[in-house]
Every structure is written in C-alpha cells, then in structure tokens.
Coordinates of C-alpha atoms and ligand atoms in Angstrom, one line a residue:
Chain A
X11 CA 36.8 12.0 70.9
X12 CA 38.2 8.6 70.2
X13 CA 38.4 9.2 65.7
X14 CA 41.1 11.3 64.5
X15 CA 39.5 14.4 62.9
X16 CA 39.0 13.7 58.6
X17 CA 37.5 17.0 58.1
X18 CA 38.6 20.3 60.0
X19 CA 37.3 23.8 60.1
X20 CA 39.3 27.1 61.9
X21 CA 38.4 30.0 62.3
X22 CA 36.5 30.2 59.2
X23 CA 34.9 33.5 58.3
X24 CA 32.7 33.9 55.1
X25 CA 31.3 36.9 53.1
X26 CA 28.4 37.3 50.4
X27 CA 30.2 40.2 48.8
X28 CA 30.4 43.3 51.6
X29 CA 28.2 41.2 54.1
X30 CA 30.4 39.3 56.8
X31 CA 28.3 36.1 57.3
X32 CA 30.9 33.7 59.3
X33 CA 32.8 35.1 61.8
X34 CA 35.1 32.3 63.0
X35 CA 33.9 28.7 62.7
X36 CA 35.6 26.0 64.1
X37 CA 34.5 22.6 64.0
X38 CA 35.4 19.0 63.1
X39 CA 34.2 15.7 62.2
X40 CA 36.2 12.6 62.7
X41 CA 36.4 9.7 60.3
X42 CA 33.1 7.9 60.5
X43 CA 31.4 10.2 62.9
X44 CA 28.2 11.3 61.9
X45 CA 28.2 15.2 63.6
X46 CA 24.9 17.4 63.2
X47 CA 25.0 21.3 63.0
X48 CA 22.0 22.8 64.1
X49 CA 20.8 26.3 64.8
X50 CA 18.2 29.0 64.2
X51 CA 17.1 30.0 60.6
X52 CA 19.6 32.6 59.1
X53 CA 22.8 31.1 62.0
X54 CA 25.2 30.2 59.0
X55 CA 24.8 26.9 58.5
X56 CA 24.2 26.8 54.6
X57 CA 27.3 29.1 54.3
X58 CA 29.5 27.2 56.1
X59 CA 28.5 24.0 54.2
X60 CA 29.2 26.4 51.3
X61 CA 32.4 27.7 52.0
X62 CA 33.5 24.4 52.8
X63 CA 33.2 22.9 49.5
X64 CA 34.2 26.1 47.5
X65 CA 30.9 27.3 46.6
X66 CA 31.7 30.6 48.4
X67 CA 35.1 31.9 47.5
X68 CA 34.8 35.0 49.9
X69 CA 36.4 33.2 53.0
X70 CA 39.1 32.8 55.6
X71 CA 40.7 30.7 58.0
X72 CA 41.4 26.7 57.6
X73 CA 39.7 24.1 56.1
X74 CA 41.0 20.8 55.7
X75 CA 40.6 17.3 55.0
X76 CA 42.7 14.4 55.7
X77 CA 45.6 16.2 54.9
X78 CA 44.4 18.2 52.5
X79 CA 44.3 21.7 52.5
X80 CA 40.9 22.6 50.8
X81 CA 41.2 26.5 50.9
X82 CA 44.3 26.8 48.6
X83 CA 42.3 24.4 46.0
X84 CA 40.3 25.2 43.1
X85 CA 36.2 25.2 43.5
X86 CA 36.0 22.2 40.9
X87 CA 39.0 20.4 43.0
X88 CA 37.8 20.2 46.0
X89 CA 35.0 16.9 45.9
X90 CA 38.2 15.2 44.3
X91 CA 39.3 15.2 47.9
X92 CA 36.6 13.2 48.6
X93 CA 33.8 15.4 49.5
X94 CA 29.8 15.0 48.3
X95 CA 27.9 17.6 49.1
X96 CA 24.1 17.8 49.0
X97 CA 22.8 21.2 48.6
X98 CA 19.9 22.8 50.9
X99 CA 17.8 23.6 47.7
X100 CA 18.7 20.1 46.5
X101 CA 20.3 21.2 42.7
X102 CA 18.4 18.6 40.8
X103 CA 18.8 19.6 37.1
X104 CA 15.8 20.5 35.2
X105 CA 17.5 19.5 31.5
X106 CA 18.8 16.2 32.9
X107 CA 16.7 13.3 33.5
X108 CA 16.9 11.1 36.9
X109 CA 19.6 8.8 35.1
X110 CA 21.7 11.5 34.4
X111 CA 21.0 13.6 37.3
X112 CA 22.9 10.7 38.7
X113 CA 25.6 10.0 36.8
X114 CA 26.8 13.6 36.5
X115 CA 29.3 13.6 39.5
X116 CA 32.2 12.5 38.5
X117 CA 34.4 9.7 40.2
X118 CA 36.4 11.3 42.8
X119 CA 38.1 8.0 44.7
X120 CA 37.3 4.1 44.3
X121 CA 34.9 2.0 45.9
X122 CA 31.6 4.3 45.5
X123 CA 28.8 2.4 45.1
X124 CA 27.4 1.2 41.9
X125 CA 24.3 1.9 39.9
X126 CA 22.7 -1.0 40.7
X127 CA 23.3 -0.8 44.1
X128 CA 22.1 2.9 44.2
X129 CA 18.9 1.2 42.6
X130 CA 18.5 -1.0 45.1
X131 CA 19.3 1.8 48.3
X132 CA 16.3 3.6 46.4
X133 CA 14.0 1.6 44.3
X134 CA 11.5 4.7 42.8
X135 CA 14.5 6.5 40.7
X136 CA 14.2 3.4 39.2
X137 CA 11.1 3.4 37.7
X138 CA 11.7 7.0 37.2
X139 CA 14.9 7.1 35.5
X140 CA 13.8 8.7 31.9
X141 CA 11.6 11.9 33.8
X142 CA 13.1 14.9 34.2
X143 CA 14.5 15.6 37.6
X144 CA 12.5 18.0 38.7
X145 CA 9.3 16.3 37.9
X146 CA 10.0 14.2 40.7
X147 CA 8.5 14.6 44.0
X148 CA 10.5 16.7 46.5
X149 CA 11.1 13.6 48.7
X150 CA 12.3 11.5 45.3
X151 CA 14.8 14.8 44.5
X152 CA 15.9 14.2 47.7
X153 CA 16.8 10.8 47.2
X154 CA 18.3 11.7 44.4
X155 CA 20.6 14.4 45.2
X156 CA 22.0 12.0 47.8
X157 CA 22.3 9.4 45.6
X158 CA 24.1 11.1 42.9
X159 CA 26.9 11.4 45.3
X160 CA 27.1 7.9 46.3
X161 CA 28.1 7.0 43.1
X162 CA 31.7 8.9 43.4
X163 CA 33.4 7.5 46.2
X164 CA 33.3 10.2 48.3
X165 CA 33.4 9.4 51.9
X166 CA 32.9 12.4 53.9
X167 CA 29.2 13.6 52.7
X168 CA 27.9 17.6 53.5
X169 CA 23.9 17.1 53.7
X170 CA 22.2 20.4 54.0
X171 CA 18.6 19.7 55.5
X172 CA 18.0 16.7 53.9
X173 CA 14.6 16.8 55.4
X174 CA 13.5 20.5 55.0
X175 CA 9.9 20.8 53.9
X176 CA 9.1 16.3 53.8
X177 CA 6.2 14.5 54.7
X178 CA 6.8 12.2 58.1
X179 CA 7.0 9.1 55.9
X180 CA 9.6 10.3 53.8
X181 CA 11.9 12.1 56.6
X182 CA 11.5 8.4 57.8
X183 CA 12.7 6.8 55.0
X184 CA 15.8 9.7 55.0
X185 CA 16.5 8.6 58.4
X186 CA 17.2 5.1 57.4
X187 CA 19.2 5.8 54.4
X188 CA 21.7 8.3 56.8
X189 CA 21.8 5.5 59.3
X190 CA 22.8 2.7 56.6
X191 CA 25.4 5.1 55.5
X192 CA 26.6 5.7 58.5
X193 CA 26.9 1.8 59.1
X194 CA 28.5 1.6 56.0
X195 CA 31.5 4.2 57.7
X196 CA 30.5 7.4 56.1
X197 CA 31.8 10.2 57.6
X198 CA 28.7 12.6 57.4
X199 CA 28.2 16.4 58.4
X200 CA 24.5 17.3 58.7
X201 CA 22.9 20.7 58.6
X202 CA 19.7 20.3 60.8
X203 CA 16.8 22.5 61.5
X204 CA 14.7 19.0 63.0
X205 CA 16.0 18.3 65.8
X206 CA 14.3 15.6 67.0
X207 CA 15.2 13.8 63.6
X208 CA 19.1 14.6 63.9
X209 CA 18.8 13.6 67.9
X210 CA 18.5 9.7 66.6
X211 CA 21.7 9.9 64.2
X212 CA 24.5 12.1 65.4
X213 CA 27.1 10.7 67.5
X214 CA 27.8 15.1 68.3
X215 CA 26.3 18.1 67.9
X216 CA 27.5 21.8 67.3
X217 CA 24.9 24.8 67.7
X218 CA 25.5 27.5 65.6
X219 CA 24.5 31.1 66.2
X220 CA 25.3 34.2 64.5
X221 CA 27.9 32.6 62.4
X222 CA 29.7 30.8 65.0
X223 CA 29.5 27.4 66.9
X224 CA 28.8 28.7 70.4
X225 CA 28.3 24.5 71.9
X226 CA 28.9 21.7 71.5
X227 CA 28.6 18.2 72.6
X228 CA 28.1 14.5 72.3
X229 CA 24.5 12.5 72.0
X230 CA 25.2 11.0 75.5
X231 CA 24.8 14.3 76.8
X232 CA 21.7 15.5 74.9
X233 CA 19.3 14.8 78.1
X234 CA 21.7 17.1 80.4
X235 CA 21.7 19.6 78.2
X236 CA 17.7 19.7 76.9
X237 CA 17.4 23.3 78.5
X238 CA 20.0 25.4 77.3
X239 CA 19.1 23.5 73.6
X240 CA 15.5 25.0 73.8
X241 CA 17.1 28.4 74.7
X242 CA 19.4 28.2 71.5
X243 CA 17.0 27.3 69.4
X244 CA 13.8 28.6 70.0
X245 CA 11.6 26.0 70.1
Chain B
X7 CA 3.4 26.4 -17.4
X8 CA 2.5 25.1 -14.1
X9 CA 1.4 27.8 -11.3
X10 CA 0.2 27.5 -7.7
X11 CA -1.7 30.3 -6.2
X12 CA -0.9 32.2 -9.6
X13 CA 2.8 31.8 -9.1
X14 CA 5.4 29.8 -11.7
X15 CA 5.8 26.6 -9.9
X16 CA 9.6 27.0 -10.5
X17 CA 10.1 30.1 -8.9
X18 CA 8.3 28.9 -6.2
X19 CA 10.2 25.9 -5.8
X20 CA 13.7 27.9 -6.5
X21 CA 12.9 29.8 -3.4
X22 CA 12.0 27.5 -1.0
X23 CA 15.6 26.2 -2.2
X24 CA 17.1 29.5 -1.3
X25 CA 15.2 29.6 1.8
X26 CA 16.6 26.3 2.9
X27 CA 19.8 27.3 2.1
X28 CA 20.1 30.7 4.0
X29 CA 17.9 28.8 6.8
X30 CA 20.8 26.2 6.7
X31 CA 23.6 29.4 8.1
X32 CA 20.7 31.0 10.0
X33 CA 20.4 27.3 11.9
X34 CA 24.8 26.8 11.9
X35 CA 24.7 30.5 13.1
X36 CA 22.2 30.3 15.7
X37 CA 22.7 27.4 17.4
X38 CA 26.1 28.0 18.3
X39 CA 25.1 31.8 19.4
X40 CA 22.5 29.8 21.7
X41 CA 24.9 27.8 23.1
X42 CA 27.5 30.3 24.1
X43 CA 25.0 32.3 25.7
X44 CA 23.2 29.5 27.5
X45 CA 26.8 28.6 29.2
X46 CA 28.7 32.0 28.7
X47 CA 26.0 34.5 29.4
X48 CA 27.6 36.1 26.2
X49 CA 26.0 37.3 23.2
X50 CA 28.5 36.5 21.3
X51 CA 28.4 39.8 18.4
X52 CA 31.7 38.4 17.0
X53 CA 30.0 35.2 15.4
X54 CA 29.5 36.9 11.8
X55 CA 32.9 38.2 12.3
X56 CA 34.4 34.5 12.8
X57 CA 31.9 33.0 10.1
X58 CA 33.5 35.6 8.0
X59 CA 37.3 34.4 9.3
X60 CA 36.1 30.7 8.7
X61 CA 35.9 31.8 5.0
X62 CA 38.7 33.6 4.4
X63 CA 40.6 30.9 6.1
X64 CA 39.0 28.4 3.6
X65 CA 40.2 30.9 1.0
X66 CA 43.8 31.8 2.2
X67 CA 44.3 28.0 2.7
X68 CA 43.6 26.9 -1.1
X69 CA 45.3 30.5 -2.3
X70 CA 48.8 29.9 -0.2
X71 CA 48.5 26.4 0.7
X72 CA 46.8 24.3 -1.6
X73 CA 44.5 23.2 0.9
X74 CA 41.1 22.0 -0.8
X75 CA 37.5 22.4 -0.2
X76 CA 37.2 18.7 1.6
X77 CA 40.2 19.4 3.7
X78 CA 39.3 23.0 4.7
X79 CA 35.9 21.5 6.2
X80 CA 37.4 19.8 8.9
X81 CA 40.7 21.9 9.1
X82 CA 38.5 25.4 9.4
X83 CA 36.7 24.8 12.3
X84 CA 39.7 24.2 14.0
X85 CA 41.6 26.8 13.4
X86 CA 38.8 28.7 14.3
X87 CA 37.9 27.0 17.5
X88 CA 41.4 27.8 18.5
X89 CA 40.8 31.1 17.7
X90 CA 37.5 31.5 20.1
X91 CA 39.8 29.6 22.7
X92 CA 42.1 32.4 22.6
X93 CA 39.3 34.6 23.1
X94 CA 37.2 33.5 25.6
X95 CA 41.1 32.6 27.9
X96 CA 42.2 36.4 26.9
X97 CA 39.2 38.7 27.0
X98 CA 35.8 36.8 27.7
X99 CA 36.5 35.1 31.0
X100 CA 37.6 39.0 32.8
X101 CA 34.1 40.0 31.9
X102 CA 32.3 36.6 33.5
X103 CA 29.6 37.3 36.0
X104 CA 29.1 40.7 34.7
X105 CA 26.3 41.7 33.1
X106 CA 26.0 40.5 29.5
X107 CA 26.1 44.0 28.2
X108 CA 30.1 43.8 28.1
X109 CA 30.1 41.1 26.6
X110 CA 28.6 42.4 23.7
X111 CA 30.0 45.4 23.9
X112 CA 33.1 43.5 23.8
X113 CA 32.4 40.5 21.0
X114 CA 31.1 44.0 19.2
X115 CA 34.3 45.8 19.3
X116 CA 35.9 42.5 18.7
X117 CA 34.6 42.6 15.4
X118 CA 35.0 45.8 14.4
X119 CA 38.9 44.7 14.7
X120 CA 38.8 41.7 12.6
X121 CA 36.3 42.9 9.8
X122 CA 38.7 46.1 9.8
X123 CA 42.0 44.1 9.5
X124 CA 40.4 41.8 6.5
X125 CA 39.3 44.8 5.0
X126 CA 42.3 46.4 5.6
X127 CA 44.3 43.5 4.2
X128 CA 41.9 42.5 0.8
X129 CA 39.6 45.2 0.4
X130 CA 36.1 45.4 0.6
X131 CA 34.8 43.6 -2.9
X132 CA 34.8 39.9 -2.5
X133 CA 37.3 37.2 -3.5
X134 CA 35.7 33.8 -5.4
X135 CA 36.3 30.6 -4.2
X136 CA 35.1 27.3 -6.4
X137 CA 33.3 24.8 -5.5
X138 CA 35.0 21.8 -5.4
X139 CA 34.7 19.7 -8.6
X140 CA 32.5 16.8 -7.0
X141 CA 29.8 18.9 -6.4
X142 CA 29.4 21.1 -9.4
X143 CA 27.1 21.3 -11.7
X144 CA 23.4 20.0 -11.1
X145 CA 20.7 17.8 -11.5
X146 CA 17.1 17.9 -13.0
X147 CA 14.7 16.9 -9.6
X148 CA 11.8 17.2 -12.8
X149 CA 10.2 19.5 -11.1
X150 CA 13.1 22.1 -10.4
X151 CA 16.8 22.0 -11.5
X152 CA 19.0 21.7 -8.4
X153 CA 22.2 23.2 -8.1
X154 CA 24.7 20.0 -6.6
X155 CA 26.6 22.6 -4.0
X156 CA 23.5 24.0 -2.8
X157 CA 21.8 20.9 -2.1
X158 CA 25.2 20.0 -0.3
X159 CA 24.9 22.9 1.9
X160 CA 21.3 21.6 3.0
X161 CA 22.6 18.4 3.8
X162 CA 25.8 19.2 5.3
X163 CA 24.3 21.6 7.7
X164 CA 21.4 19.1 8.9
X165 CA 23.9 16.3 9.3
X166 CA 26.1 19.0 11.4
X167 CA 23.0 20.4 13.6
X168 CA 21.9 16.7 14.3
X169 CA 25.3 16.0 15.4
X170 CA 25.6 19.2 17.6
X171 CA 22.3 18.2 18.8
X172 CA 23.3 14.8 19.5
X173 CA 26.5 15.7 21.4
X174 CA 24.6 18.3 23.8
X175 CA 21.0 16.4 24.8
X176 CA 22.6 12.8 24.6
X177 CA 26.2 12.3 25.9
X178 CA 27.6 13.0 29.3
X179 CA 29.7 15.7 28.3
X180 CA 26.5 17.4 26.9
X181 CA 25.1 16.6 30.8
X182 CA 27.9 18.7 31.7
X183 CA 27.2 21.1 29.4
X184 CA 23.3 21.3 30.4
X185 CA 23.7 21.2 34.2
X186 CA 26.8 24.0 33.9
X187 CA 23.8 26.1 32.3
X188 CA 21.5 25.7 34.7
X189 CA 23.7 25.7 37.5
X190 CA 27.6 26.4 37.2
X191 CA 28.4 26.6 40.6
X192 CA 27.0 23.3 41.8
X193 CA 28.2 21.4 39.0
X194 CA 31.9 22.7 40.0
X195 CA 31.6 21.5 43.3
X196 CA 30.8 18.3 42.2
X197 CA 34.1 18.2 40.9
X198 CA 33.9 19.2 37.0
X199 CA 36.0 21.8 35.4
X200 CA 33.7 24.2 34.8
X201 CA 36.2 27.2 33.2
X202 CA 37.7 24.3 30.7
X203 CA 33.9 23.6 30.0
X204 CA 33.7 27.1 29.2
X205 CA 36.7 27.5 26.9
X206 CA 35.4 24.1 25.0
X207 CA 31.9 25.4 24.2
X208 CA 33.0 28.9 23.1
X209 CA 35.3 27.0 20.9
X210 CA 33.1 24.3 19.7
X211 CA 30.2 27.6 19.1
X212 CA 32.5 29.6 17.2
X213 CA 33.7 26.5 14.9
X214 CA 30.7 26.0 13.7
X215 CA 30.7 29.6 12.7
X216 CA 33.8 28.9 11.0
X217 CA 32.0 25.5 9.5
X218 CA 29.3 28.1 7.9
X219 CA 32.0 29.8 6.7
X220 CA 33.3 27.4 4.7
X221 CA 30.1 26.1 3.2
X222 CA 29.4 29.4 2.3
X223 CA 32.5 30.3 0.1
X224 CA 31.6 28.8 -2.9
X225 CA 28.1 30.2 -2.7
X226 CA 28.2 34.2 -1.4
X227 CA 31.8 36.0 -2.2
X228 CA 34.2 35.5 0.5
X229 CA 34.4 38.7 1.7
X230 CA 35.2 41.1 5.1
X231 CA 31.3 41.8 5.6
X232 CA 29.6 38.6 4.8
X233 CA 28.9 38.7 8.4
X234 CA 27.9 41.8 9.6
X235 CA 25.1 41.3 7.0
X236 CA 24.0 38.0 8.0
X237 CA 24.4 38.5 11.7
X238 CA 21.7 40.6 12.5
X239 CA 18.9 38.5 11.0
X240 CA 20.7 35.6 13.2
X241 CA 19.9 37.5 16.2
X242 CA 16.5 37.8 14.8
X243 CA 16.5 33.9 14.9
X244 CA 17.9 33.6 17.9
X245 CA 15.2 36.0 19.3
X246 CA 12.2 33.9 17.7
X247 CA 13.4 30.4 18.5
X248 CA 14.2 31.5 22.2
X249 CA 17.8 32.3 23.6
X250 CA 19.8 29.0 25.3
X251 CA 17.5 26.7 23.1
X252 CA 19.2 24.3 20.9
X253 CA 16.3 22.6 19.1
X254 CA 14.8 25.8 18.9
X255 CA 17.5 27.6 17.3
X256 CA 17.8 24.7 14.9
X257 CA 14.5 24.6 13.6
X258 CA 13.8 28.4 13.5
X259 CA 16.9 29.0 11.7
X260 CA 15.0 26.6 8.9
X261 CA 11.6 28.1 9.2
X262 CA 13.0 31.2 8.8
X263 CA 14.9 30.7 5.9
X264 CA 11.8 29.3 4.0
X265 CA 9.6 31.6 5.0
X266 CA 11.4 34.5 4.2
X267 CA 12.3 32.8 0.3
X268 CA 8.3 32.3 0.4
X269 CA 7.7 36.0 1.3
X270 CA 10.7 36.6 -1.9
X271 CA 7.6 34.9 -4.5
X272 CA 4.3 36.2 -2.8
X273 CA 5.4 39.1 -2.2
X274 CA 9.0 40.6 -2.3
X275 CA 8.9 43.9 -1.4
X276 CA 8.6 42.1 2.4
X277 CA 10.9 39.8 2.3
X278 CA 14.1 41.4 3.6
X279 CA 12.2 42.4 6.8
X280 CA 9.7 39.6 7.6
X281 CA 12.0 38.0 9.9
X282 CA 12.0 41.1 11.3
X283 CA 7.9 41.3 12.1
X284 CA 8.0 37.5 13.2
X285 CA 10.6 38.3 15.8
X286 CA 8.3 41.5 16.8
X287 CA 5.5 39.6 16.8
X288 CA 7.2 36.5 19.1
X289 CA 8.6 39.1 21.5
X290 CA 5.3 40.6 21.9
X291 CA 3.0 37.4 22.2
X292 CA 6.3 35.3 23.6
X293 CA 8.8 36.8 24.6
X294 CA 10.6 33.9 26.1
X295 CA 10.7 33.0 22.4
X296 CA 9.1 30.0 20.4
X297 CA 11.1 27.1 22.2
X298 CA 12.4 29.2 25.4
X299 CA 11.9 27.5 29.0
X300 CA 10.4 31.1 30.1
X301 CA 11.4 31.8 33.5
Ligands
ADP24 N1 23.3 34.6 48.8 C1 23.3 35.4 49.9 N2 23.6 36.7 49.8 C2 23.6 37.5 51.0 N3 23.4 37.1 52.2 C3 23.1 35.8 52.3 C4 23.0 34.9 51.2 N4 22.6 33.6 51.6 C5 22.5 33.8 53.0 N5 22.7 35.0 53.4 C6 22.7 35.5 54.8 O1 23.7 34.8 55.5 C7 23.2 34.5 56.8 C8 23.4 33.0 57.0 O2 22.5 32.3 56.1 P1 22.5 30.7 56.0 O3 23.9 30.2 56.0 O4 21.7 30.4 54.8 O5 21.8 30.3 57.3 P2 21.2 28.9 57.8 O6 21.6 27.9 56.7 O7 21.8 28.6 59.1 O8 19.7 29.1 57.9 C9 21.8 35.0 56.9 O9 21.8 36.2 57.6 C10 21.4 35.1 55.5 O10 20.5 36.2 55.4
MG25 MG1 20.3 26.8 55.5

C-alpha cells in the first residue's frame, strides 16, 4: 500500500453491555483511499463504525487517527479529529428542518465545503430546505446526512450503507457523489452490504465475519478472488 | 349591573385575570419542567422547590442586601441557575440513562431538603415582599379595575416564554438542544458537548423557576411551600399539554389558568380540581398529551 495509513484500527473488541460483539478488528485506511467493509448481515460492521467514533464506549484495543489517539478522547471530541460519520439509520432529525439538519455539525477543521457549494453537490435540499427532515424521501435523507458532514471539514468520512433500502436511480446518483469525493481526496470508509455498488469505488476491501476482518485485498484482485467472495458472503 | 350568563360581569372579568395570572407560573413552570425532561429524562420534582428558592432569594436580597425588585429579576435566575448547575454536575448526571424513576425520586428528596431547611430557617407563615413602586397601584380598563403588578406578571411572563421559545425552535443552540433530545448520542459524535448542553438546559429550566419566583413575591407570600402547592397542578399541565413540548406547555399553562378562574365564577366548588379532570380526561382520550409527538 503506497498511502501512509490516516485512520488505524487494532485489535479492537466491542460490547453492547454483557454481549462481546468485536473480537479483535484490525484494519486501516490510508489518506485518500477509499476502503469498503463488507460482510454478512449481523458481521459487525455497524459496530465497528460505532466504536470508531465513540458511539459505543464498551471497547478495546487501538484506534487512531493521524496521530491521534481516538480511544483515550471524549465521545463529543472525537469528529474534532476530523472524522464525519454517517450513520446506518441515517439520524436525520425530526425537530430540525433540512437547513438545520445541515448546519448542526459543527466545524471541526478548515476547508469544508460551503453551503452553496453543498447546494450545488445536491440541488433537491435546496428546494427543500424549510421541511422537516424526515419528510424527505429516504434517498434525499441520505443526501442529507452526507451532506451535513461536508460542511465541517472533516476529511476522513465513516459511511454506513449509504445505499441500504434505495431505488437504482438514486444508489446511482450515491455512487457519483462518493466518487466526486473521492476525487476531491476524501479519505472514506464504507460499510457495504451491495457489493456490486462498492466493487466500482474502493481502491480495497476487508470482509468481515463474526466480528473480525477475516480478508482482505485490493480492487485489482477482485476477479481472482470472485469465489471465495461468494463463499463469504452468501450470495 | 351588567351580567353574562347570570354572572356579575366584574367577577367574571376579575377571574379570567386571576386565571391569566396563575396560567402565567403554570406556563414559566411547565415549560422549563418540559425541557428538562425532553433533554434530561428527569422529571424534575425540585422545580416548586427552586421557584420557592427564587423567591426567597428575591426576598433575602432586598432584606440583607438592598437588592431591589428590578435588579432581583435578572440577578435571581442566576443564582438559581447556578444552583441547578450544581445539581445536575453533583447528583443528576450519576442517575443519567437510568430510568426516570430516580430522578424523581431524587429531585423529590431534593426538595424535601430545601423546603425543610427554609422552613427550618423562617418558619412556615410567609414573609411579604412589595412590589416595586413603579408598578403599584392600578388602573380603571372601564370594564374591570386592573391591578398594575398583576398585569405585569401577564406580560412579563409572555415576553419571557416567547423568548424561551424563540431561543429553542430558532437559533442554533436551540438545534442543539432539539437534536440532543431526539438523539444524544449522534449529536455527540458530531462533535457537540452534549454533558455541557446538559448542565446549561437544567440551568436555564430551573432559572426560570427562579424567574417565577420572583414575579410571584409581591403577589403570594414568599414562603417555604409556595411550591409544593403549585407543583402538582404544574404536573397536571405538563401532563395535558404533552411532556417534551415547548409550545404545548406554554399554551396549556394559559388555558389552564383561565379555565380554571372560569370554573372559580360558574361554578366554584370545581375549580380547585378541574385541571385535575382535563388531565384525566387528556390521558384517557390522549395520552401523548394535547401537543405531544406520540410515539
Ligand atoms: N444495540 C445492540 N445491542 C445488542 N446487540 C447488538 C446491538 N446492535 C447490534 N447488535 C449485535 O451485534 C452484532 C453486530 O451487529 P452490526 O454491527 O449491526 O452488524 P452489521 O452492521 O455488520 O450488520 C449482531 O449480532 C447484532 O445482533
Ligand atoms: Mg450494519
């Protein structure tokens, strides 16, 4: 791997209260790689996203970023390292309309886009800004929920099925916005169930199982490795 | 004499008056009980108990320190505020994530402490406390004679439940507030500091407690247990206009009020529980409450 890993995970074991959910993830992602974890329903993938960004406290190992060591921070400090994180269930506010669905994430480093710009990446919230969030479409909340992070400067993004449950069209449109981002030298981690959808954006993949990465490799190697792929993951 | 439906047009009129003024504490009261809980999961028992502390402060402040009626407005709610930071740093945030049972066993034992030390300190009969000279005295509407101070109260308390409003469903840090309601966890990972936002909105609920306390000197005695009796029919308000709203535990705190200084001319033997049958009757038809999201 030519980048120098940004974001690195150890070893990481996780727990919803007695039940032992991770036992001993280790992955990374190097600055501007775009690295897809994929896996069968119930593998761990939401947790580790979770424990990554503090949401689940219950957790051990290492976790860092750049140089910073994310487990010994506070849950509200750690996206002022510079993470965004997009949740699986999406976490658009009800009480909040679009426009302040989007401006609730604070600033965490300069250079994050700007509203207009956000606009312009995705025309509809637009037109939609006064609504409530959640009486968007689930494709628009989508858009939304990565768009809210854009705005803080965060360059290494956690997107949790950013497809889950979308019409064709719109997984579409979510394809192009990844790849712009990525173009734009976003460091991205993608949780996957579509496989065929993350196959034409990650630069590498890690298959999770049982809450661990049992594989891994690069996109140049996806045709080699078809078979065993099916075998993980079912399909 | 004038009459409508067979009652003295004055003492109709008088009442609605009262019932504006008691809905003006039920609405100070209520509103910040439905905050706290909306962002604490507390029901915060205590708040009669600090509405009570806001007034004796007011009172304390002019006895030992000259400090006036104008100055005790702003000064009240702080002190107070501080007060529910202390609080919520030192008891409230140990309980967090448990079941809101402790907390109100808690906030109740709470209390019990501070009404016993006030009563242990001045007694149980009630001290006066002026009004302040601007506002005495009153003014012939024609139709009614209004009392200045209690036409005050009115005001003061709309102009301070607009602004409460304003701060919560229009301003960013009212975003935070909202989306730390819904969803605490996700709105810490995006970086905001959801325990400080905590501490700040029990703080900001229990000085406008201390507010009504204040406003109320001059009007009710300022005594230990001018709390305990209001608090209860607060509940009831809180109940009725649905728990976590904040323009429903505005507006109920004012219907409520009126309608129960209607019930005190039509017929009084109900009034002292008709808040009672409305919140019976709400819980019963809707029990999410008039304005509640219902989930
Ligand atoms: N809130 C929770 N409480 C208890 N167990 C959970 C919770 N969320 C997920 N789990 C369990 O943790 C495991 C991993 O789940 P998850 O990380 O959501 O998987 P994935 O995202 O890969 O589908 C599953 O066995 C799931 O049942
Ligand atoms: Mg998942």
């Amino acid at each position: 791997m030519a980048a120098r890993p940004l974001l690195e995970v150890r070893d990481l074991e996780a727990w919803y209260g007695e039940s032992h959910v991770l036992h001993g993830v280790t992955l990374s992602v190097g600055e501007g790689e775009t690295v897809t974890l994929i896996g069968r329903n119930g593998a761990g993938k939401t947790t580790t996203l979770r424990a990554i960004v503090g949401i689940l406290r219950k957790r051990k190992g290492v976790i860092r970023l750049g140089d910073r060591d994310l487990m010994a921070l506070a849950a509200h400090r750690v996206a002022r390292a510079g993470l965004g994180y997009v949740p699986e269930e999406r976490g658009i506010f009800a009480s909040l309309n679009v426009e302040e669905n989007l401006l609730l994430p604070p600033h965490v480093a300069d250079g994050g886009m700007s509203v207009e710009d956000i606009y312009r990446l995705f025309p509809n919230l637009l037109e939609r800004r006064k609504s409530p969030g959640t009486k968007l479409s689930g494709g628009e909340q989508q858009m939304l929920a990565i768009a809210r992070i854009l705005r803080t400067g965060a360059r290494v993004l956690l997107l949790d099925e950013p497809t889950e449950g979308l019409a064709p069209v719109i997984v579409q449109r979510i394809g192009e916005v990844i790849r712009t981002l990525k173009s734009l030298g976003y460091t991205i981690l993608l949780v996957e169930q579509n496989f065929r959808f993350a196959a034409k954006l990650a630069d590498r993949f890690y298959v999770m199982e049982d809450g661990k990465v049992i594989d891994g490799f690069r996109a140049d190697e996806l045709s080699a490795k078809s078979e065993v792929l099916h075998a993980y993951l079912g399909v | 004499m004038t009459t409508i439906f067979g009652v003295p047009a004055a003492a109709l009129y008088g009442q609605i008056l009262i019932g504006l003024i008691n809905g003006s504490f039920y609405a100070l009261l209520s509103l910040g009980l439905a905050v706290i809980f909306g962002l604490l999961n507390v029901i915060n028992f205590a708040h009669g108990a600090l509405y009570m502390l806001g007034a004796f402060t007011a009172w304390l402040g002019l006895q030992y320190f000259g400090l006036n009626y104008w100055a005790a407005l702003v000064v009240v709610p702080i002190v107070v505020g501080l007060f529910g930071i202390v609080i919520e740093r030192l008891a409230l945030r140990r309980i967090s994530g448990l079941d809101p049972l402790y907390g109100l066993l808690l906030t109740f034992g709470l209390t019990l402490v501070i009404e016993g030390l006030f009563r242990y300190w001045y007694g149980s009969s009630g001290q006066p406390y002026a009004p302040p000279p601007q506002l005495t005295g009153g003014v012939n509407l024609g139709f009614m004679f209004l009392p200045i101070y209690r036409g005050w109260v009115v005001i003061a308390s709309v102009i301070v439940c607009f602004a409460t409003w304003y701060v919560i469903e229009r301003t960013r840090l009212g975003a935070y507030l909202r989306a730390a309601t819904e969803n605490p966890a996700l709105v810490k990972a995006f970086g905001i500091n959801v325990p400080l936002l905590i501490t700040l909105t029990y703080a900001g609920g229990v000085a406008l407690a201390g507010f009504a306390g204040v406003l109320a000197a001059p009007i009710y005695q300022v005594s230990p247990l001018m709390g305990s009796n209001l608090i209860i029919v607060v509940f009831a308000v809180v109940v009725v206009g649905g728990m976590g709203s904040i323009l429903g535990a505005i507006v109920t705190g004012y219907l409520l009020g009126v309608l129960e200084g209607l019930t005190k001319v039509f017929y009084p033997p109900a009034s002292a529980i008709v808040i009672f049958v409305v919140m019976a009757v709400v819980l019963l038809v809707r029990p999410a409450g008039l304005f509640g999201r219902g989930d």
